[in-house]
Amino acid sequence: MVRPSIVILTGAGISAESGLSTFRGNGGLWEDRRVEEVATPEAFAADPDSVHRFYNLRRAQLRDVKPNAAHHALAELERAWKGPFLLITQNVDDLHDRAGSQRLLHMHGELRKARCLRCGAIHPWDGALDQATPCPSCHQRSSLRPHIVWFGEMPLDMERIELALYLCDLFVSIGTSGNVYPAAGFVQQVGAQAHTLELNLDASQTTSLFHESRRGKATDLVPAWVQEISG
Ligand code: BV8
């Protein structure tokens, strides 16, 4: 028997109970500026140190948080699932990675990586990033940026994502408000065979597009759903 194919999308809500604030929870503000204005190539070009500071703070915060029961439940499901499985996250934190998820795509990039604008090299990066730090590969200064997809930039691995969405039998969206595209449009890109399920604390912008939507905290809903589907 061929096991159904599962595609899961997560957003900031799955990391909320680990202590990482969501985007729109605190009004989506940082230093009284809208995140959408800080997380852009224009903001980085205009004031790179300010944008580096935004990401240095969030990268440092990763040392104080750990995966929660929802992250662990998804990693367990991946290990046990016999069919095709893909976890797509909008999150730039490393909590899914630390929970053990393998078939994982960070479509908006990763806090713990830096990219060189000159040579394109992508480096693991745990400390602070600034304009003075030379690229470890080409040694160019003022060429490193966070390996993050900013607003107005193309998310990563979109072709692989779109194929997985088209082929999947089950699409589950967890902890996202459905504000940010193209991720918010994924529920409309699945094939006719797919069942769609939303697990979220509040109604999202796209709740009405799902066959089924459950309200609650990720650490309650996700382990219960994994238990249900693994049976
Ligand atoms: C692109 C990295 C095209 C940065 C991020 C109109 C005007 C202007 C622009 C646009 C527009 N329409 C579409 C766009 C494009 C834009 C966009 O969607 N803007 C929005 C604001 C309208 N999108 C883009 O720019 C994207 N690129 O379109 O490119 C293109 C085409 C050709 C060529 C080039 C380009 C790129 C978007 C990526 C931006 N980068 N992240 C960083 O992290 O600093 S997005 C950012 O928002 C994060 O990744 C975050 O994950 C993501 C989405 O937010 P959510 O995850 O949903 O978080 P949120 O706080 O909103 O919601 C949390 C939810 O969790 C809530 O619903 C809450 O109820 C729930 N929750 C809370 N606690 C819990 C919980 N659920 C369960 N349990 C809990 N305990």
Coordinates of C-alpha atoms and ligand atoms in Angstrom, one line a residue:
M1 CA 0.0 0.0 0.0
V2 CA 1.4 3.4 -1.0
R3 CA 1.4 5.7 2.0
P4 CA -0.2 9.1 1.3
S5 CA 2.2 12.1 0.7
I6 CA 2.2 14.7 3.4
V7 CA 3.3 18.4 3.0
I8 CA 3.4 20.5 6.1
L9 CA 3.9 24.3 6.3
T10 CA 4.8 26.0 9.5
G11 CA 5.0 29.7 10.6
A12 CA 6.0 31.7 13.6
G13 CA 3.1 30.3 15.7
I14 CA 4.8 26.8 16.0
S15 CA 7.8 28.5 17.7
A16 CA 5.7 30.8 20.0
E17 CA 5.6 28.4 22.9
S18 CA 9.3 28.0 22.7
G19 CA 9.5 31.7 23.6
L20 CA 10.2 33.2 20.1
S21 CA 7.7 36.1 19.5
T22 CA 5.5 35.9 16.4
F23 CA 5.5 38.6 13.7
R24 CA 2.2 40.0 14.3
G25 CA 1.8 39.1 17.9
N26 CA 3.6 42.3 19.1
G27 CA 2.1 44.3 16.3
G28 CA 5.0 43.2 14.0
L29 CA 7.1 46.0 15.3
W30 CA 10.8 46.2 16.0
E31 CA 12.4 49.4 17.4
D32 CA 9.0 51.0 16.5
R33 CA 9.4 50.0 12.8
R34 CA 7.3 47.5 10.9
V35 CA 9.1 44.2 10.3
E36 CA 8.1 44.5 6.7
E37 CA 10.2 47.7 6.6
V38 CA 13.3 46.2 8.3
A39 CA 13.3 42.9 6.5
T40 CA 13.9 44.3 3.0
P41 CA 16.9 44.8 0.7
E42 CA 16.2 48.5 0.7
A43 CA 16.5 48.7 4.5
F44 CA 19.7 46.8 4.3
A45 CA 21.2 49.0 1.6
A46 CA 20.1 52.1 3.5
D47 CA 21.3 51.1 7.0
P48 CA 23.1 47.7 7.0
D49 CA 24.1 48.0 10.7
S50 CA 20.5 48.4 11.8
V51 CA 19.4 45.4 9.9
H52 CA 22.4 43.4 11.1
R53 CA 21.4 44.4 14.7
F54 CA 17.8 43.1 14.1
Y55 CA 19.1 39.7 13.0
N56 CA 22.0 39.6 15.5
L57 CA 19.5 39.9 18.3
R58 CA 17.3 37.2 16.9
R59 CA 20.2 34.9 16.2
A60 CA 21.5 35.3 19.8
Q61 CA 18.0 34.6 21.1
L62 CA 18.2 31.1 19.6
R63 CA 20.7 30.1 22.4
D64 CA 17.9 30.7 25.0
V65 CA 15.1 28.7 23.4
K66 CA 14.5 25.0 22.5
P67 CA 12.2 23.0 20.4
N68 CA 8.7 22.4 21.9
A69 CA 6.4 19.4 21.7
A70 CA 5.0 20.4 18.3
H71 CA 8.5 20.5 16.7
H72 CA 9.3 17.1 18.2
A73 CA 6.0 15.6 17.1
L74 CA 6.6 16.6 13.5
A75 CA 10.2 15.1 13.7
E76 CA 8.7 11.8 15.1
L77 CA 6.0 11.7 12.3
E78 CA 8.7 12.1 9.6
R79 CA 10.7 9.2 11.1
A80 CA 7.6 7.0 11.3
W81 CA 6.0 8.0 8.0
K82 CA 6.5 5.5 5.2
G83 CA 5.3 7.7 2.4
P84 CA 6.6 11.0 0.9
F85 CA 7.0 13.7 3.5
L86 CA 8.1 17.4 3.3
L87 CA 8.2 20.0 6.0
I88 CA 8.3 23.6 4.7
T89 CA 8.9 26.3 7.2
Q90 CA 8.6 30.1 6.9
N91 CA 10.6 30.3 10.1
V92 CA 14.2 31.3 10.1
D93 CA 14.9 29.8 13.6
D94 CA 16.6 26.4 13.9
L95 CA 14.0 24.7 16.1
H96 CA 12.7 22.2 13.5
D97 CA 16.4 21.3 12.8
R98 CA 17.2 20.9 16.5
A99 CA 14.1 18.7 16.9
G100 CA 15.6 16.3 14.3
S101 CA 13.5 17.2 11.2
Q102 CA 15.5 16.1 8.0
R103 CA 13.1 16.6 5.1
L104 CA 12.9 20.3 5.9
L105 CA 13.0 23.4 3.7
H106 CA 13.6 26.9 5.1
M107 CA 11.8 28.8 2.3
H108 CA 12.6 32.2 4.0
G109 CA 16.2 31.3 4.8
E110 CA 17.9 30.7 8.2
L111 CA 19.2 33.0 11.0
R112 CA 22.2 30.8 11.5
K113 CA 23.6 31.3 8.0
A114 CA 25.3 34.2 6.2
R115 CA 25.6 34.8 2.4
C116 CA 28.3 36.6 0.5
L117 CA 26.9 39.1 -1.9
R118 CA 30.2 39.0 -3.9
C119 CA 31.0 35.2 -4.2
G120 CA 27.6 33.8 -3.2
A121 CA 29.0 31.4 -0.6
I122 CA 26.6 30.5 2.2
H123 CA 28.3 30.1 5.6
P124 CA 27.0 28.7 8.9
W125 CA 26.9 31.7 11.2
D126 CA 26.2 31.7 15.0
G127 CA 27.7 34.9 16.2
A128 CA 27.1 38.5 15.4
L129 CA 27.3 39.6 11.7
D130 CA 28.5 43.1 10.7
Q131 CA 29.8 45.0 7.7
A132 CA 33.4 44.7 8.8
T133 CA 33.5 40.9 8.9
P134 CA 35.2 39.5 5.7
C135 CA 33.7 36.6 3.8
P136 CA 35.5 33.4 4.9
S137 CA 35.6 32.3 1.2
C138 CA 36.5 35.4 -0.9
H139 CA 37.7 37.5 2.1
Q140 CA 35.8 40.5 0.8
R141 CA 34.7 43.0 3.5
S142 CA 31.1 44.5 3.6
S143 CA 29.8 41.7 1.5
L144 CA 28.1 39.4 4.0
R145 CA 24.3 39.6 4.6
P146 CA 21.9 37.4 6.6
H147 CA 20.9 34.4 4.5
I148 CA 17.3 35.4 4.9
V149 CA 14.6 36.0 2.2
W150 CA 13.4 39.6 2.7
F151 CA 10.2 41.1 1.5
G152 CA 10.3 41.5 -2.3
E153 CA 12.8 38.7 -2.6
M154 CA 12.0 35.2 -4.1
P155 CA 11.7 32.5 -1.5
L156 CA 14.0 29.5 -1.7
D157 CA 13.2 26.1 -3.3
M158 CA 10.0 27.3 -4.9
E159 CA 10.0 24.7 -7.7
R160 CA 10.5 21.8 -5.3
I161 CA 7.7 23.2 -3.1
E162 CA 5.3 23.7 -6.0
L163 CA 5.8 20.1 -7.2
A164 CA 5.3 18.7 -3.7
L165 CA 2.1 20.7 -3.2
Y166 CA 0.7 19.5 -6.5
L167 CA 1.5 15.8 -5.7
C168 CA 0.5 15.7 -2.0
D169 CA -2.5 13.9 -0.5
L170 CA -2.5 15.9 2.7
F171 CA -1.5 19.6 3.2
V172 CA -1.3 20.8 6.8
S173 CA -0.6 24.4 7.8
I174 CA 0.5 25.1 11.3
G175 CA 1.0 28.4 13.2
T176 CA 0.8 30.9 10.4
S177 CA -1.5 33.9 9.9
G178 CA -1.7 33.5 6.1
N179 CA -0.5 37.1 5.6
V180 CA 2.7 36.5 3.7
Y181 CA 2.8 35.3 0.1
P182 CA 3.6 33.0 -1.6
A183 CA 3.3 30.7 1.5
A184 CA -0.2 31.9 2.2
G185 CA -1.2 30.8 -1.3
F186 CA 0.1 27.2 -0.9
V187 CA -3.4 25.9 0.2
Q188 CA -4.7 26.9 -3.3
Q189 CA -1.8 25.2 -5.1
V190 CA -2.5 21.6 -4.0
G191 CA -3.9 19.1 -6.3
A192 CA -7.6 18.1 -6.3
Q193 CA -6.8 14.9 -4.4
A194 CA -5.4 16.7 -1.4
H195 CA -7.1 17.2 1.9
T196 CA -6.2 20.5 3.6
L197 CA -6.0 21.0 7.4
E198 CA -5.1 24.2 9.4
L199 CA -3.9 24.0 13.0
N200 CA -3.7 27.5 14.5
L201 CA -4.4 29.5 17.6
D202 CA -6.6 32.0 15.8
A203 CA -8.5 32.1 12.5
S204 CA -6.0 33.1 9.8
Q205 CA -6.5 35.1 6.6
T206 CA -6.9 31.9 4.7
T207 CA -8.9 29.7 7.1
S208 CA -11.9 29.6 4.8
L209 CA -9.7 27.9 2.1
F210 CA -9.0 24.8 4.2
H211 CA -11.3 21.7 4.2
E212 CA -10.7 21.6 8.0
S213 CA -9.4 24.0 10.6
R214 CA -8.7 23.3 14.3
R215 CA -8.2 26.0 16.9
G216 CA -5.7 25.7 19.7
K217 CA -2.0 25.9 20.7
A218 CA 0.5 24.0 18.6
T219 CA 1.8 22.0 21.5
D220 CA -1.7 20.6 22.1
L221 CA -2.9 20.3 18.5
V222 CA 0.2 18.9 16.7
P223 CA 1.0 16.0 19.0
A224 CA -2.7 15.0 19.0
W225 CA -2.9 15.2 15.2
V226 CA 0.3 13.2 14.8
Q227 CA -1.1 10.5 17.1
E228 CA -4.3 10.5 15.1
I229 CA -2.6 10.2 11.7
S230 CA 0.0 7.7 12.9
G231 CA -2.8 5.3 14.0
Ligands
BV8_1 C1 7.8 37.6 -3.0 C2 12.1 36.3 6.8 C3 7.9 37.8 -5.2 C4 12.4 37.6 7.4 C5 9.9 36.6 5.9 C6 1.4 43.5 -1.2 C7 2.2 44.5 -1.0 C8 3.6 44.3 -0.9 C9 4.1 43.0 -1.0 C10 3.2 42.0 -1.2 C11 1.9 42.2 -1.4 N1 1.3 41.0 -1.6 C12 2.2 40.1 -1.6 C13 3.4 40.7 -1.4 C14 4.7 40.1 -1.3 C15 5.1 39.9 0.1 C16 4.0 39.7 1.1 O1 3.4 38.7 1.2 N2 3.8 40.8 1.9 C17 2.8 40.7 2.9 C18 3.2 41.4 4.2 C19 1.5 41.3 2.3 N3 5.9 38.7 0.0 C20 7.1 38.7 -0.4 O2 7.8 39.8 -0.5 C21 7.8 37.4 -0.6 N4 8.5 37.4 -1.9 O3 6.6 37.7 -3.0 O4 8.6 37.6 -4.0 C22 8.9 37.9 -6.2 C23 8.5 37.5 -7.5 C24 9.5 37.6 -8.5 C25 10.7 38.0 -8.2 C26 11.1 38.3 -6.9 C27 10.2 38.3 -5.9 C28 8.9 37.1 0.4 C29 8.2 37.0 1.8 C30 9.3 36.5 2.8 C31 9.5 37.6 3.8 N5 10.4 37.1 4.8 N6 10.7 36.1 6.8 C32 12.5 37.5 8.9 O5 12.1 36.5 9.4 O6 13.0 38.5 9.4 S1 8.3 36.6 6.2 C33 7.9 36.5 7.9 O7 6.5 36.4 8.0 C34 8.4 35.2 8.6 O8 9.0 34.3 7.8 C35 7.1 34.6 9.2 O9 7.2 33.3 9.4 C36 6.2 35.0 8.0 C37 4.8 34.8 8.1 O10 4.3 35.2 9.3 P1 3.7 34.0 10.2 O11 4.7 32.9 10.3 O12 2.4 33.7 9.7 O13 3.7 34.7 11.6 P2 2.5 35.6 12.1 O14 3.1 36.3 13.4 O15 2.0 36.5 11.0 O16 1.4 34.6 12.5 C38 1.6 33.7 13.6 C39 0.3 32.8 13.6 O17 0.6 31.9 14.6 C40 -0.9 33.6 14.0 O18 -2.0 33.2 13.1 C41 -1.2 33.1 15.4 O19 -2.6 32.9 15.6 C42 -0.6 31.8 15.4 N7 -0.1 31.4 16.8 C43 0.4 32.2 17.7 N8 0.8 31.4 18.8 C44 0.4 30.1 18.5 C45 -0.1 30.1 17.2 N9 -0.6 29.0 16.6 C46 -0.5 27.8 17.3 N10 0.1 27.8 18.6 C47 0.5 28.9 19.2 N11 1.0 28.8 20.4

